Amino acid sequence: MPKFCANLTWLFTELPFLERFEAAKEAGFEAVEVLFPYDVNAQDIVNELGKHELQMALINCPPPNYTGGDQGFAAVPGLEERFKKDFGRALRYARTLGARHLHIMSGVAEGPEAKETYLNNLRWAAAEAPTQSLTIEPINTETMPGYFLNDFDLGRAIVTAIDAPNLRLQFDTFHAAKITGDVLGTWAATRDITTHVQIAQMPDRGEPDQGEIDYPAFFADLDAQDYQGWVAGEYTPRTTTVDGLGWITDT
């Protein structure tokens, strides 16, 4: 069975943020991820992780939360210095929290100059933090209009071009379904460069149970390939988080 972790930005939101760590542990999770933890004192998060013996699987870069604002800057020409500053802050948080992965968001951009900017920034980041696992994630343009990294072939091209051991792909099944319509096929084509997985069902982005994506087959693929990374539940619970966790015990 895959190793599941809880995305505390999406799950247990019926509780105050710092109480979600205990709830995740009580639900059986051994790891959590938080998309944008920067509005919370890092030591408070470290305390919760330690108290409940949880690992931090992933956080996002850049800070602060992108809601209502920019969705990253890594591919945006002219914002290279802002990217470096934001990356530095995110890296400090990642190290303090012991985050296994730091996801670098490309932002809204297009064209050859954006691609060159993205390559240069990622190459710099990989060299700046050689011991930190960095990820990039293809995100569908319905969810994030204009997002630069919106294609899995482009994701492979970027990872291949950077050719750094600490830069890999982050595979989100919901975005894969939106982008290609073929989650299992897209996984087969990208699993060799993937280091982190996130899951949600189509079309409602709810629990990974009934719906369009064949999760028993997907989880069987992960097991057959001995995938050792985390599989994060990044979905909107249809009722309460705990009431919707049957998909784990049914796996």
Short mmCIF file of C-alpha atoms in Angstrom, two decimals:
data_model
loop_
_atom_site.label_atom_id
_atom_site.label_comp_id
_atom_site.label_asym_id
_atom_site.label_seq_id
_atom_site.Cartn_x
_atom_site.Cartn_y
_atom_site.Cartn_z
CA MET A 1 0.00 0.00 0.00
CA PRO A 2 1.33 3.49 -0.78
CA LYS A 3 2.43 5.82 2.02
CA PHE A 4 -0.35 8.39 2.42
CA CYS A 5 0.08 11.85 3.90
CA ALA A 6 -2.42 14.60 4.65
CA ASN A 7 -2.40 18.02 3.04
CA LEU A 8 -3.37 20.23 5.97
CA THR A 9 -4.23 23.15 3.71
CA TRP A 10 -7.10 21.07 2.29
CA LEU A 11 -7.89 18.51 5.00
CA PHE A 12 -9.11 18.94 8.59
CA THR A 13 -10.09 22.54 7.82
CA GLU A 14 -12.95 22.19 10.32
CA LEU A 15 -10.19 22.71 12.91
CA PRO A 16 -7.83 25.63 13.59
CA PHE A 17 -4.58 25.14 11.70
CA LEU A 18 -2.33 24.03 14.55
CA GLU A 19 -4.92 21.50 15.73
CA ARG A 20 -4.88 19.73 12.36
CA PHE A 21 -1.56 18.03 13.11
CA GLU A 22 -3.00 16.07 16.02
CA ALA A 23 -6.09 15.22 13.96
CA ALA A 24 -3.92 13.91 11.13
CA LYS A 25 -1.94 11.72 13.52
CA GLU A 26 -5.11 10.37 15.12
CA ALA A 27 -6.40 9.51 11.64
CA GLY A 28 -3.31 7.40 11.03
CA PHE A 29 -1.14 9.70 8.93
CA GLU A 30 2.62 9.70 9.45
CA ALA A 31 3.32 12.81 7.36
CA VAL A 32 1.65 16.05 6.37
CA GLU A 33 2.15 18.79 3.83
CA VAL A 34 1.20 22.47 4.01
CA LEU A 35 1.07 24.55 0.87
CA PHE A 36 1.87 27.93 2.42
CA PRO A 37 2.89 27.83 6.09
CA TYR A 38 4.47 31.27 6.15
CA ASP A 39 1.79 33.07 8.16
CA VAL A 40 2.43 30.71 11.08
CA ASN A 41 5.45 30.84 13.36
CA ALA A 42 7.76 28.09 12.14
CA GLN A 43 8.60 26.95 15.66
CA ASP A 44 4.91 26.41 16.42
CA ILE A 45 4.73 24.05 13.45
CA VAL A 46 7.95 22.31 14.48
CA ASN A 47 6.44 21.78 17.93
CA GLU A 48 3.32 20.15 16.48
CA LEU A 49 5.36 17.94 14.19
CA GLY A 50 7.51 16.78 17.08
CA LYS A 51 4.65 16.32 19.52
CA HIS A 52 2.78 14.07 17.12
CA GLU A 53 5.78 12.40 15.48
CA LEU A 54 4.89 13.64 12.01
CA GLN A 55 7.11 14.36 9.03
CA MET A 56 6.65 17.45 6.84
CA ALA A 57 6.46 16.11 3.30
CA LEU A 58 6.22 19.35 1.31
CA ILE A 59 5.69 23.09 1.31
CA ASN A 60 5.30 25.51 -1.59
CA CYS A 61 7.45 28.37 -2.81
CA PRO A 62 6.92 31.33 -3.00
CA PRO A 63 5.61 32.79 0.22
CA PRO A 64 3.12 34.12 1.08
CA ASN A 65 -0.09 32.33 0.07
CA TYR A 66 -0.83 32.99 -3.59
CA THR A 67 -4.62 33.16 -3.07
CA GLY A 68 -5.87 36.23 -4.86
CA GLY A 69 -2.38 37.12 -6.03
CA ASP A 70 0.58 35.88 -8.03
CA GLN A 71 0.98 32.12 -8.45
CA GLY A 72 4.73 32.04 -8.29
CA PHE A 73 7.47 33.92 -10.13
CA ALA A 74 9.95 31.33 -11.36
CA ALA A 75 9.01 31.73 -15.02
CA VAL A 76 8.17 35.43 -14.99
CA PRO A 77 10.75 37.57 -16.83
CA GLY A 78 11.91 40.58 -14.86
CA LEU A 79 11.15 39.08 -11.45
CA GLU A 80 14.35 37.10 -11.06
CA GLU A 81 15.47 39.00 -7.96
CA ARG A 82 12.07 38.61 -6.35
CA PHE A 83 12.22 34.89 -7.08
CA LYS A 84 15.63 34.59 -5.41
CA LYS A 85 14.48 36.51 -2.36
CA ASP A 86 11.30 34.44 -2.03
CA PHE A 87 13.21 31.21 -2.58
CA GLY A 88 15.60 32.11 0.22
CA ARG A 89 12.76 32.61 2.68
CA ALA A 90 10.98 29.44 1.56
CA LEU A 91 14.21 27.46 1.86
CA ARG A 92 14.71 28.66 5.44
CA TYR A 93 11.18 27.51 6.29
CA ALA A 94 11.71 24.18 4.55
CA ARG A 95 14.90 23.54 6.50
CA THR A 96 13.36 24.59 9.81
CA LEU A 97 10.33 22.35 9.26
CA GLY A 98 12.39 19.49 7.89
CA ALA A 99 10.31 19.54 4.70
CA ARG A 100 11.30 16.73 2.39
CA HIS A 101 10.24 18.65 -0.73
CA LEU A 102 10.02 22.31 -1.70
CA HIS A 103 7.64 22.90 -4.62
CA ILE A 104 8.64 25.83 -6.83
CA MET A 105 5.67 27.44 -8.60
CA SER A 106 6.27 28.80 -12.09
CA GLY A 107 3.71 31.59 -12.08
CA VAL A 108 1.71 33.03 -14.97
CA ALA A 109 3.82 33.53 -18.09
CA GLU A 110 4.21 32.32 -21.66
CA GLY A 111 6.65 32.15 -24.53
CA PRO A 112 10.36 31.47 -25.05
CA GLU A 113 11.54 34.21 -22.68
CA ALA A 114 9.44 32.72 -19.89
CA LYS A 115 10.90 29.29 -20.53
CA GLU A 116 14.44 30.66 -20.45
CA THR A 117 13.69 32.55 -17.23
CA TYR A 118 12.25 29.39 -15.69
CA LEU A 119 15.28 27.33 -16.66
CA ASN A 120 17.70 29.91 -15.31
CA ASN A 121 15.85 30.28 -12.01
CA LEU A 122 15.49 26.55 -11.46
CA ARG A 123 19.13 25.94 -12.35
CA TRP A 124 20.14 28.60 -9.82
CA ALA A 125 17.83 27.18 -7.13
CA ALA A 126 19.08 23.62 -7.62
CA ALA A 127 22.66 24.81 -7.20
CA GLU A 128 21.77 27.11 -4.28
CA ALA A 129 20.16 24.28 -2.30
CA PRO A 130 21.85 21.06 -3.44
CA THR A 131 20.64 19.04 -0.43
CA GLN A 132 17.00 20.16 -0.68
CA SER A 133 14.61 18.18 -2.86
CA LEU A 134 12.88 20.59 -5.25
CA THR A 135 9.77 19.83 -7.27
CA ILE A 136 7.87 21.38 -10.16
CA GLU A 137 4.23 20.53 -10.85
CA PRO A 138 2.21 20.74 -14.08
CA ILE A 139 -1.05 22.52 -13.19
CA ASN A 140 -4.05 22.72 -15.50
CA THR A 141 -5.02 26.12 -16.85
CA GLU A 142 -8.66 25.79 -15.86
CA THR A 143 -7.62 25.80 -12.22
CA MET A 144 -4.84 28.35 -12.73
CA PRO A 145 -5.36 30.32 -15.95
CA GLY A 146 -2.12 31.24 -17.69
CA TYR A 147 0.08 29.07 -15.47
CA PHE A 148 3.33 28.48 -17.33
CA LEU A 149 3.99 24.86 -16.40
CA ASN A 150 0.72 23.43 -17.72
CA ASP A 151 1.95 20.36 -19.61
CA PHE A 152 3.68 17.12 -18.59
CA ASP A 153 5.86 17.03 -21.69
CA LEU A 154 7.11 20.50 -20.77
CA GLY A 155 7.71 19.27 -17.23
CA ARG A 156 9.89 16.45 -18.52
CA ALA A 157 11.75 18.82 -20.83
CA ILE A 158 12.49 21.18 -17.93
CA VAL A 159 13.67 18.43 -15.57
CA THR A 160 15.82 16.95 -18.32
CA ALA A 161 17.32 20.30 -19.26
CA ILE A 162 18.23 21.18 -15.65
CA ASP A 163 19.62 17.68 -15.08
CA ALA A 164 20.06 18.19 -11.34
CA PRO A 165 19.64 15.29 -8.89
CA ASN A 166 17.55 17.42 -6.52
CA LEU A 167 14.95 18.61 -9.08
CA ARG A 168 12.09 16.25 -9.94
CA LEU A 169 8.44 16.26 -10.93
CA GLN A 170 5.45 16.50 -8.61
CA PHE A 171 2.57 14.44 -10.03
CA ASP A 172 -0.98 15.50 -9.20
CA THR A 173 -3.62 13.08 -10.47
CA PHE A 174 -6.33 15.76 -10.64
CA HIS A 175 -4.18 17.97 -12.85
CA ALA A 176 -3.10 14.97 -14.93
CA ALA A 177 -6.74 14.12 -15.57
CA LYS A 178 -7.50 17.70 -16.56
CA ILE A 179 -4.44 18.08 -18.77
CA THR A 180 -4.24 14.70 -20.52
CA GLY A 181 -7.39 12.80 -19.62
CA ASP A 182 -5.23 9.73 -18.98
CA VAL A 183 -3.88 9.51 -15.44
CA LEU A 184 -2.41 6.02 -15.70
CA GLY A 185 -0.79 6.72 -19.07
CA THR A 186 0.64 10.03 -17.88
CA TRP A 187 1.98 8.36 -14.77
CA ALA A 188 3.64 5.66 -16.87
CA ALA A 189 5.30 8.36 -18.96
CA THR A 190 6.58 10.41 -16.01
CA ARG A 191 7.12 8.03 -13.09
CA ASP A 192 10.86 7.87 -13.68
CA ILE A 193 11.23 11.59 -12.90
CA THR A 194 8.52 11.87 -10.22
CA THR A 195 9.33 12.19 -6.53
CA HIS A 196 6.00 13.26 -4.97
CA VAL A 197 2.35 12.44 -5.71
CA GLN A 198 -0.88 14.23 -4.85
CA ILE A 199 -4.36 12.81 -5.34
CA ALA A 200 -7.98 13.90 -5.69
CA GLN A 201 -10.95 12.54 -7.61
CA MET A 202 -12.50 13.83 -10.80
CA PRO A 203 -14.60 15.78 -11.45
CA ASP A 204 -15.30 17.25 -8.00
CA ARG A 205 -11.76 17.21 -6.55
CA GLY A 206 -13.13 15.24 -3.63
CA GLU A 207 -11.95 12.05 -1.94
CA PRO A 208 -10.11 9.61 -4.24
CA ASP A 209 -12.89 7.05 -4.27
CA GLN A 210 -15.91 7.02 -6.61
CA GLY A 211 -15.37 9.05 -9.77
CA GLU A 212 -13.49 9.10 -13.05
CA ILE A 213 -9.99 8.12 -11.89
CA ASP A 214 -9.36 4.42 -11.28
CA TYR A 215 -7.57 4.70 -7.95
CA PRO A 216 -7.31 0.97 -7.19
CA ALA A 217 -5.42 0.59 -10.48
CA PHE A 218 -3.28 3.66 -9.78
CA PHE A 219 -2.33 2.50 -6.29
CA ALA A 220 -1.59 -0.97 -7.64
CA ASP A 221 0.77 0.63 -10.17
CA LEU A 222 2.56 2.52 -7.39
CA ASP A 223 2.99 -0.69 -5.42
CA ALA A 224 4.11 -2.69 -8.44
CA GLN A 225 6.76 -0.09 -9.21
CA ASP A 226 7.84 0.09 -5.55
CA TYR A 227 7.18 3.83 -5.41
CA GLN A 228 8.68 5.00 -2.11
CA GLY A 229 7.51 8.61 -2.01
CA TRP A 230 4.52 10.12 -0.23
CA VAL A 231 1.03 10.16 -1.75
CA ALA A 232 -0.70 13.26 -0.42
CA GLY A 233 -4.44 13.68 -0.13
CA GLU A 234 -4.97 17.13 -1.62
CA TYR A 235 -8.73 17.27 -2.01
CA THR A 236 -11.86 18.95 -0.69
CA PRO A 237 -13.71 16.59 1.68
CA ARG A 238 -17.34 16.11 0.70
CA THR A 239 -18.42 16.17 4.36
CA THR A 240 -15.92 16.11 7.23
CA THR A 241 -12.35 14.98 6.70
CA VAL A 242 -12.59 12.00 9.06
CA ASP A 243 -15.89 10.78 7.60
CA GLY A 244 -14.28 10.74 4.16
CA LEU A 245 -11.17 8.71 4.99
CA GLY A 246 -12.67 5.34 4.11
CA TRP A 247 -10.73 5.38 0.83
CA ILE A 248 -7.56 4.63 2.83
CA THR A 249 -8.88 1.57 4.64
CA ASP A 250 -10.45 0.35 1.38
CA THR A 251 -7.11 0.59 -0.46
#
